[in-house]
Tab-separated table of C-alpha atoms in Angstrom:
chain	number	residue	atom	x	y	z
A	21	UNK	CA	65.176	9.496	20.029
A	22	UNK	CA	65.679	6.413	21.705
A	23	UNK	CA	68.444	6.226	24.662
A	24	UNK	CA	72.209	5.595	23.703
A	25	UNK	CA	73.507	1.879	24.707
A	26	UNK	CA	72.980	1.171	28.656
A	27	UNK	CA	75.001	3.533	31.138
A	28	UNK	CA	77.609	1.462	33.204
A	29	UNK	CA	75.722	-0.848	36.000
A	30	UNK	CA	75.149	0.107	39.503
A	31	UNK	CA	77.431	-1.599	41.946
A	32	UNK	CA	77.363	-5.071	42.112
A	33	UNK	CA	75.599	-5.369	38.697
A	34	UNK	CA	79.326	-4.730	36.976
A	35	UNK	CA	81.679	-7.564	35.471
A	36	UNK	CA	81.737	-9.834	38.441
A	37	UNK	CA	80.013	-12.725	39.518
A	38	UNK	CA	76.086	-11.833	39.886
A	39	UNK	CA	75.471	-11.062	43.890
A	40	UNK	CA	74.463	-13.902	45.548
A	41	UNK	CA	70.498	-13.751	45.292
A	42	UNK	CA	70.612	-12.915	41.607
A	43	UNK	CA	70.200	-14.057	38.183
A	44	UNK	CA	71.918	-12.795	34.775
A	45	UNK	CA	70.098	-13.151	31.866
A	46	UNK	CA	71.159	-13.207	28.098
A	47	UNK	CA	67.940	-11.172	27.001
A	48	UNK	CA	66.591	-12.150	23.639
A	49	UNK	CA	63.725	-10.407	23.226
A	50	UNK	CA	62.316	-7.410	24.501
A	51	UNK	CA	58.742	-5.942	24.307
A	52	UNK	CA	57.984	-2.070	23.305
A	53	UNK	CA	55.356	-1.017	25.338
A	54	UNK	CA	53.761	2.542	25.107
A	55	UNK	CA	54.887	3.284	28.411
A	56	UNK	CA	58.334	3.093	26.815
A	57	UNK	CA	57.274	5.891	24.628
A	58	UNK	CA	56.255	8.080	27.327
A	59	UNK	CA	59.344	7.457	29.412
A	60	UNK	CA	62.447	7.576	26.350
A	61	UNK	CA	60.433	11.039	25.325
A	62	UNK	CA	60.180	12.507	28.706
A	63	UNK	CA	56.604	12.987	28.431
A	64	UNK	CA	56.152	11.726	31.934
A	65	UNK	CA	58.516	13.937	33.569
A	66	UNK	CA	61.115	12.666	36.519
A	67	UNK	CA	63.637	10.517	34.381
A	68	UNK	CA	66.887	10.372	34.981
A	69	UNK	CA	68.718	10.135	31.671
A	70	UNK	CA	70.803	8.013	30.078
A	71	UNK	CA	68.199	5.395	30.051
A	72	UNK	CA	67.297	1.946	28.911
A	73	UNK	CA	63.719	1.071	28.963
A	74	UNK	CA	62.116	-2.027	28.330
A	75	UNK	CA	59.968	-4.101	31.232
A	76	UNK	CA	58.722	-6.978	28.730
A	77	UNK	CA	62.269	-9.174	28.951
A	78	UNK	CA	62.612	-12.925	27.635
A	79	UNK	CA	66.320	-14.611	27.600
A	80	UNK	CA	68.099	-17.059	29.517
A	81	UNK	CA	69.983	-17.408	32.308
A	82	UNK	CA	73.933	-17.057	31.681
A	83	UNK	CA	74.548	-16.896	35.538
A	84	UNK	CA	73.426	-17.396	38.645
A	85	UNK	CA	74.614	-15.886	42.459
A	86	UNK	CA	75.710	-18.349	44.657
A	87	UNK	CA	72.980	-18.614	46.337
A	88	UNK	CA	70.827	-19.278	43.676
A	89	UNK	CA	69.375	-22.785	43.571
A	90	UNK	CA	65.841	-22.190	41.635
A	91	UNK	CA	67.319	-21.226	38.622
A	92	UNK	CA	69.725	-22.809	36.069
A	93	UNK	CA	71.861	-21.501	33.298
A	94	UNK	CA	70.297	-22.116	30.396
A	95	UNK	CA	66.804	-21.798	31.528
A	96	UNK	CA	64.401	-19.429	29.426
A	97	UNK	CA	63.106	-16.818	31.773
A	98	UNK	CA	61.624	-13.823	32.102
A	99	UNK	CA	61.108	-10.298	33.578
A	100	UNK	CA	58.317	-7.939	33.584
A	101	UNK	CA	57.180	-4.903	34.974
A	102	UNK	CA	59.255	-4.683	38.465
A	103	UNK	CA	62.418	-5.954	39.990
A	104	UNK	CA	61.936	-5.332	43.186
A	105	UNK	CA	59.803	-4.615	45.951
A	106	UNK	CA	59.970	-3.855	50.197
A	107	UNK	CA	59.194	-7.332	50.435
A	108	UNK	CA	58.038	-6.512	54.124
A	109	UNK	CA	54.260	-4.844	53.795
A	110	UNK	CA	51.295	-6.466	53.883
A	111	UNK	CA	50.800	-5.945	50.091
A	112	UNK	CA	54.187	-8.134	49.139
A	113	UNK	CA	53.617	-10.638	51.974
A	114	UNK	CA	50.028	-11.256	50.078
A	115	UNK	CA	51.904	-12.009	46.738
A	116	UNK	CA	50.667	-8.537	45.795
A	117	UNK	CA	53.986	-6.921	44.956
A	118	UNK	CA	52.750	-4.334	42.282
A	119	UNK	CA	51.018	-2.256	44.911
A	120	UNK	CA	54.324	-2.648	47.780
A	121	UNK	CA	52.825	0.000	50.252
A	122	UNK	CA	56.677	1.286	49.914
A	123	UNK	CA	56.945	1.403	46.047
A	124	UNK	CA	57.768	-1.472	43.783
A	125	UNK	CA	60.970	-0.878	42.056
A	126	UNK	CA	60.383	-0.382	38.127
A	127	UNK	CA	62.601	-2.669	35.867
A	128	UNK	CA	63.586	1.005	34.372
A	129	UNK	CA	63.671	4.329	35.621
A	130	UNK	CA	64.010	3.519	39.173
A	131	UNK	CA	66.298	4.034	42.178
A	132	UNK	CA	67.495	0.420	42.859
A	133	UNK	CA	66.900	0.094	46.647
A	134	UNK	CA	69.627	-2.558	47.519
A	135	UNK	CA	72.890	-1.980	44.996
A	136	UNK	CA	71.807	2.141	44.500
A	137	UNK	CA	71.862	3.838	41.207
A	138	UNK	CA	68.817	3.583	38.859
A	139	UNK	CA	67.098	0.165	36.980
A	140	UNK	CA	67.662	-0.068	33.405
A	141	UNK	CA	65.822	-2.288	31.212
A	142	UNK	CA	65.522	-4.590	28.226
A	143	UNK	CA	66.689	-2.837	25.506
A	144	UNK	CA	70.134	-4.494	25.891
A	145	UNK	CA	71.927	-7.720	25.875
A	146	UNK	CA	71.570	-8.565	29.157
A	147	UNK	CA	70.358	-7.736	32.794
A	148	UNK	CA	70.503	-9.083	36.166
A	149	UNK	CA	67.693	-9.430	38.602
A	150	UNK	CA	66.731	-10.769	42.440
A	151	UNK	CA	65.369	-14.052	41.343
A	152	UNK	CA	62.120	-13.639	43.458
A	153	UNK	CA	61.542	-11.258	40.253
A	154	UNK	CA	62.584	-13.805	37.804
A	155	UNK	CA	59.844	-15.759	35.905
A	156	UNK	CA	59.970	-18.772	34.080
A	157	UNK	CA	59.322	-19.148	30.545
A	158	UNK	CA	56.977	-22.244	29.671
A	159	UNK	CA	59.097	-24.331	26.551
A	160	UNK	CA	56.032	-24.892	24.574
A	161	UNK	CA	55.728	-20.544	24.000
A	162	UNK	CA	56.866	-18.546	21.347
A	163	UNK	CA	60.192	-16.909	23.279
A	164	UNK	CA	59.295	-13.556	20.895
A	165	UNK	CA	55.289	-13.564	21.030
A	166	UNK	CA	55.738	-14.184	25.401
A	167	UNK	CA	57.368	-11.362	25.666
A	168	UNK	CA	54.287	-8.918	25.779
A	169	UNK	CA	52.527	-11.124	28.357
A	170	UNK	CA	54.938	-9.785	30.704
A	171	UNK	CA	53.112	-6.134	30.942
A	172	UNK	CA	49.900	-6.633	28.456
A	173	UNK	CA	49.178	-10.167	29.066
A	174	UNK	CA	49.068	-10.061	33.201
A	175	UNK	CA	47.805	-6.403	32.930
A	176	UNK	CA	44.156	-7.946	31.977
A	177	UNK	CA	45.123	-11.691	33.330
A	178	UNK	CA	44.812	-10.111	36.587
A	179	UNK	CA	41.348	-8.271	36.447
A	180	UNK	CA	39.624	-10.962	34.900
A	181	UNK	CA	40.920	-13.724	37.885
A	182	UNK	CA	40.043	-10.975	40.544
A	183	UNK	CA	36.600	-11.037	38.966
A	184	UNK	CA	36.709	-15.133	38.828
A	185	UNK	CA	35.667	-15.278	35.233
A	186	UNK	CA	34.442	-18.688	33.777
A	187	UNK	CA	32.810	-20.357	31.436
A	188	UNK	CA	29.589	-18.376	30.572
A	189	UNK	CA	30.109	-15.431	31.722
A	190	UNK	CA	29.900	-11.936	29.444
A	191	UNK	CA	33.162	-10.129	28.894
A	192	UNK	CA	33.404	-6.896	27.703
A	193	UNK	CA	36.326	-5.561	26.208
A	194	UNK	CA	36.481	-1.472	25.508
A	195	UNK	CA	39.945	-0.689	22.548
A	196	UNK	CA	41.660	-3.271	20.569
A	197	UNK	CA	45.127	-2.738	20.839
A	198	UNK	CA	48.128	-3.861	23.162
A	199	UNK	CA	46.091	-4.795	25.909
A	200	UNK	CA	42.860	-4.718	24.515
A	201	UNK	CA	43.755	-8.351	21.841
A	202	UNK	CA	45.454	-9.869	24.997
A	203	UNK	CA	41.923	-9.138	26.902
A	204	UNK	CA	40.100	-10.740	23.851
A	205	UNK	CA	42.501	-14.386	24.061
A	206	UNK	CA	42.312	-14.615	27.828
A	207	UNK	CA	38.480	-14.038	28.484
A	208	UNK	CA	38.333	-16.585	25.471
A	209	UNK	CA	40.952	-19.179	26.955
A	210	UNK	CA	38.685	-18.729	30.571
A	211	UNK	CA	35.391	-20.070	28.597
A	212	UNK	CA	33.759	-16.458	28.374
A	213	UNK	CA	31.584	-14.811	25.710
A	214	UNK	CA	33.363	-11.885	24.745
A	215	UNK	CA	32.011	-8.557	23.338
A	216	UNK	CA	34.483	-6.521	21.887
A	217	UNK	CA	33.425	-2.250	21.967
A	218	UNK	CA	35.063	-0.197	19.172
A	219	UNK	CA	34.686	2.958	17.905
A	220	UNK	CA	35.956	1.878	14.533
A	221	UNK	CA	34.075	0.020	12.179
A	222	UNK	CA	37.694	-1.409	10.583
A	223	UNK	CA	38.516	-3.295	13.731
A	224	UNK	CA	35.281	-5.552	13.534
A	225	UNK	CA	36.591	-7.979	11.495
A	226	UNK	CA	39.945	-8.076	14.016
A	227	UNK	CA	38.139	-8.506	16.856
A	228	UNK	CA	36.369	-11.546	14.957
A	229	UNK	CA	39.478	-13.012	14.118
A	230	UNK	CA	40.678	-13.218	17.591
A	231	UNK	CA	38.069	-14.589	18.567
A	232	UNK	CA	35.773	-11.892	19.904
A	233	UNK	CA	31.704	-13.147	19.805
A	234	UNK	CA	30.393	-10.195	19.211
A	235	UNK	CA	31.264	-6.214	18.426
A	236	UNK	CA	29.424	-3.305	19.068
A	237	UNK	CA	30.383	0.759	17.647
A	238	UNK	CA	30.473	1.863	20.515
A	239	UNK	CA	28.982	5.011	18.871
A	240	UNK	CA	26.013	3.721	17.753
A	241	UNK	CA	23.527	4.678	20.366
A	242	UNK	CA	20.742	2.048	18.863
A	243	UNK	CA	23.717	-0.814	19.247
A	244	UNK	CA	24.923	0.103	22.419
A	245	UNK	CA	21.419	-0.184	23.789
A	246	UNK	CA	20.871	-3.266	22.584
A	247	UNK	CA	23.635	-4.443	24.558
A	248	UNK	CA	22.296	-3.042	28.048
A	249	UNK	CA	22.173	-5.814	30.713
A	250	UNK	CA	23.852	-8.101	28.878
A	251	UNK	CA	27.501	-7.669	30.743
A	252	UNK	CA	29.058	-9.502	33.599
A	253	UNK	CA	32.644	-7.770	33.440
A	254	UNK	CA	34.088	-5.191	31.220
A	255	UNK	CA	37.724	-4.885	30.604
A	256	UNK	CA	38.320	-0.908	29.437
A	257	UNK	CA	41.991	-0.838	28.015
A	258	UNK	CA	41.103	2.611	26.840
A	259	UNK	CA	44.372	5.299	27.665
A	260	UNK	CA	42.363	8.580	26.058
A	261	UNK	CA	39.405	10.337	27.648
A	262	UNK	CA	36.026	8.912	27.002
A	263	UNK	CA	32.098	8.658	29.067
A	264	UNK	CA	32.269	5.316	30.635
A	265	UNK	CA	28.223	6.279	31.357
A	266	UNK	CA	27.317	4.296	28.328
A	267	UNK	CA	29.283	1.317	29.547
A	268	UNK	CA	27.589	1.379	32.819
A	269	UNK	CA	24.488	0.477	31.290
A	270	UNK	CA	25.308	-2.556	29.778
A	271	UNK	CA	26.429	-4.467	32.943
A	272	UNK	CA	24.135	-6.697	34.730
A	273	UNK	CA	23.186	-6.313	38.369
A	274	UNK	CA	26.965	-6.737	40.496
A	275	UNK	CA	28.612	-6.301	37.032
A	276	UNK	CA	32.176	-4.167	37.035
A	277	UNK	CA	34.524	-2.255	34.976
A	278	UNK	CA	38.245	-2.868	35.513
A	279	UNK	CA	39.954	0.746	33.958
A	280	UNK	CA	43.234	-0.004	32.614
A	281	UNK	CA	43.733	2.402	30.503
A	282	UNK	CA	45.215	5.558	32.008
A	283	UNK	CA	44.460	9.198	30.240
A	284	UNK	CA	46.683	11.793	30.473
A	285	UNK	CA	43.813	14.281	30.768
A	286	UNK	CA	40.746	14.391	32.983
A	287	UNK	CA	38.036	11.610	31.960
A	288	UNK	CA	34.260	13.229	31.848
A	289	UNK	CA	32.360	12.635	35.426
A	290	UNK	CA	30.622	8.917	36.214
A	291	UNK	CA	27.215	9.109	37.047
A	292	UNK	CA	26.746	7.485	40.575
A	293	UNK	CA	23.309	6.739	39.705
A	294	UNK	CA	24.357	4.177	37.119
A	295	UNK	CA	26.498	2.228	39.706
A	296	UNK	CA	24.042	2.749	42.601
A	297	UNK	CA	21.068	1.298	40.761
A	298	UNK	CA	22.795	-1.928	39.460
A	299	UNK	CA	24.862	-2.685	42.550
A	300	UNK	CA	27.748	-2.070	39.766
A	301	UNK	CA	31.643	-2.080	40.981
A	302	UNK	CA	33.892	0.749	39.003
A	303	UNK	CA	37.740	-0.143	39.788
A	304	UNK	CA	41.245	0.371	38.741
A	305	UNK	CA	44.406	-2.591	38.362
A	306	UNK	CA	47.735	-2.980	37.710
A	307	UNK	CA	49.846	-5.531	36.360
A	308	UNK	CA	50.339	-8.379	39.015
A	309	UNK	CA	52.337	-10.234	41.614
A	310	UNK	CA	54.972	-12.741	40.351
A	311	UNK	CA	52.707	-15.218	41.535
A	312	UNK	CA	49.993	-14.402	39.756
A	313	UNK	CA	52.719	-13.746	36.673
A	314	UNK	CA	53.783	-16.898	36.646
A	315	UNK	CA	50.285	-18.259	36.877
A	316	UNK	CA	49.264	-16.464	33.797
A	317	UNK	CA	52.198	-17.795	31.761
A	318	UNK	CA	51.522	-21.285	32.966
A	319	UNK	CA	47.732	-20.279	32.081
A	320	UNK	CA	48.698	-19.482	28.472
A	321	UNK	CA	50.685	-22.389	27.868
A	322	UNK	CA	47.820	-24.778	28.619
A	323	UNK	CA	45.522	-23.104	26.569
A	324	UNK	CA	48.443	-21.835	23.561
A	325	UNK	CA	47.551	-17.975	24.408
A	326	UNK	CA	50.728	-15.437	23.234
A	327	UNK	CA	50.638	-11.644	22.019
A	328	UNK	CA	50.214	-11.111	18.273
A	329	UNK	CA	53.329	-9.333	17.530
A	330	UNK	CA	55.711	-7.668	15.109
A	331	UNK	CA	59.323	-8.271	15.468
A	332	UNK	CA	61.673	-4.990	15.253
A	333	UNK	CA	65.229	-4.663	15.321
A	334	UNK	CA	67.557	-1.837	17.020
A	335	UNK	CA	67.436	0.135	13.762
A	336	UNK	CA	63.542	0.453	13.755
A	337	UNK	CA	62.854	1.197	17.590
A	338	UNK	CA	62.083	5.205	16.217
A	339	UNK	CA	60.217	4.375	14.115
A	340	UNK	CA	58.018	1.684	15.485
A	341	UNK	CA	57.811	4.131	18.586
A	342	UNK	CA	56.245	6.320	15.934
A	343	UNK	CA	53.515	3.811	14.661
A	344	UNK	CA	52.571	3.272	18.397
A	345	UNK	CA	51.681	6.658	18.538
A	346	UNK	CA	49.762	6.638	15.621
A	347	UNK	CA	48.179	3.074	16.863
A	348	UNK	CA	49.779	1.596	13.455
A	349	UNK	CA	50.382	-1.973	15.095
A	350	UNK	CA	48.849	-5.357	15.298
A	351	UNK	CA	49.443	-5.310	18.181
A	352	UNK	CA	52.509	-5.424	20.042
A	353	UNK	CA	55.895	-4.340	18.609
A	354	UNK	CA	58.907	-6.649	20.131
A	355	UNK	CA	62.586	-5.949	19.964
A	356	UNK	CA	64.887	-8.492	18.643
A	357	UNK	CA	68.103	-7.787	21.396
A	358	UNK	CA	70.163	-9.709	18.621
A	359	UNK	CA	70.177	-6.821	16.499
A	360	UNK	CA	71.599	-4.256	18.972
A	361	UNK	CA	75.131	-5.274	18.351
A	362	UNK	CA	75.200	-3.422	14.324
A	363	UNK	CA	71.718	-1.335	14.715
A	364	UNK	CA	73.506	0.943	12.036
A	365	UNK	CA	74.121	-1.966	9.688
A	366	UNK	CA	70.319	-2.665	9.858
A	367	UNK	CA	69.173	0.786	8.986
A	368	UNK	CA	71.074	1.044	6.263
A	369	UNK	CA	69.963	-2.714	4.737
């Protein structure tokens, strides 16, 4: 079941003026990410309960602290994955907050280092955050179809501007879903050929229409080495077990695999022979910095990138939690916040 309505706020988040560093916002929309899933259904262990998920957050302001002076009310903004950080380490002085050396602070689930009790999330009307954490919106985007770019979008934003990808280069891009689609519009919007691996011979004519060059079944042993050589970058968004070996050998010499996707079970052994003899780079990433956040936004605007979503309201969070599970969703679920006022109205229309 998904959490009752948000638990009273920690102090200094209650009815009074925001503190003086902060911004309320009037949430509007709210992305479901499978994360969410996990958390809500304790599969992850370590929650304290009640609680509100939701890390994918578009509204606009309704107040500012006093000593706010980047932000106005009104504004359409946003808030992703954290809220917080040390602010101190080497990591967050490099614009790096997702990997704070002393723990980012998750927009849910997490002890709230500077007013105590634990973050709760979008699944609500409103919520107020540091404004260091709080992103703006670009006017010319979709308020409903931005919301996802907030976890999905800069989840494979970030890889692919690590990796400096530009025009000409060879993407690869292992699962369709969530993250996978968002992989597919970026590597596009960046001037990149993009090959799209699937298992499933139903998502070939998806990956076409957003844009993908090229698709290979991944279990086709004569297609997959056809494709050997012919990758610069591969973007696995995979979150299940499965042999990256094969994927290996289709990068070019210095070619790499960002992992995204993270199983809940052991994945089967990498060959260091197939990294060795290529010069090939096998590494791991995580959201990004507000920086780099804000940068992809800006990035989609110019180039009219947003998720491909379905808008839910409070009365069919269950049950689009259920279709996530069962991958039923093209290919990010969003929460109208509007709705949460008469959920049981909804359900019963």
């Amino acid at each position: 079941m998904v959490p009752s309505p948000p638990p009273p706020a920690p102090p200094g988040r209650g009815g009074g003026p925001p503190p003086p560093d902060d911004v309320e916002i009037a949430i509007e929309f709210c992305g479901l990410c499978h994360s969410d899933v996990h958390a809500t259904r304790g599969e992850w262990g370590g929650k304290v309960y009640p609680l509100v998920p939701g890390h994918e957050i578009v509204g606009t302001v309704s107040r500012v602290g006093a000593a706010v002076t980047d932000f106005a009310v009104g504004e359409r903004v946003g808030v992703g994955c954290m809220v917080d950080s040390c602010r101190e380490c080497d990591s967050c002085l490099d614009g790096l907050e997702q990997y704070c050396e002393n723990g980012m602070t998750g927009t849910y689930g997490a002890k709230d280092r500077r007013h105590g009790g634990i973050t709760q999330g979008g699944y609500s009307s409103s919520i107020v955050v540091d404004r260091r954490y709080v992103l703006r919106i670009p006017a010319s985007l979709d308020p409903a179809a931005v919301a996802p770019l907030l976890c999905a979008g800069v989840t494979t934003f970030s890889p692919l501007r690590h990796f400096g990808v530009e025009e000409g280069d060879v993407v690869g891009v292992v699962g369709l879903g969530g993250l996978g689609h968002m992989a597919v519009k970026l590597a596009k919007a960046m001037g990149a050929k993009v090959v799209v691996f699937t298992t499933s011979g139903s998502k070939v004519a998806a990956a076409l229409e957003l844009g993908a060059d090229e698709v290979v079944l991944s279990r086709d042993e004569a297609a997959m080495a056809a494709a050997d050589r012919t990758i610069d970058l591969i973007i696995d968004t995979v979150a299940a077990p499965h042999d990256l070996n094969p994927f290996f050998r289709t990068l070019r010499v210095d070619g790499a695999l960002f992992q995204l996707g993270l199983p809940s079970e052991a994945m089967p052994p990498v060959n260091p022979g197939a990294l060795i003899r290529r010069r090939i780079a096998y590494a791991g990433s995580l959201i990004g910095g507000i920086a780099e956040t804000q940068e992809m936004l800006d990035f989609c605007a110019e180039h009219g990138v947003v998720a491909d979503i379905e808008l839910v309201g409070a009365g069919q969070l269950n049950e689009a939690y259920d279709r996530m599970v069962a991958g039923d969703v093209k290919y990010r679920f969003v929460l109208d916040t509007g709705t949460l006022q008469a959920p049981a109205q909804e359900a019963d229309a």
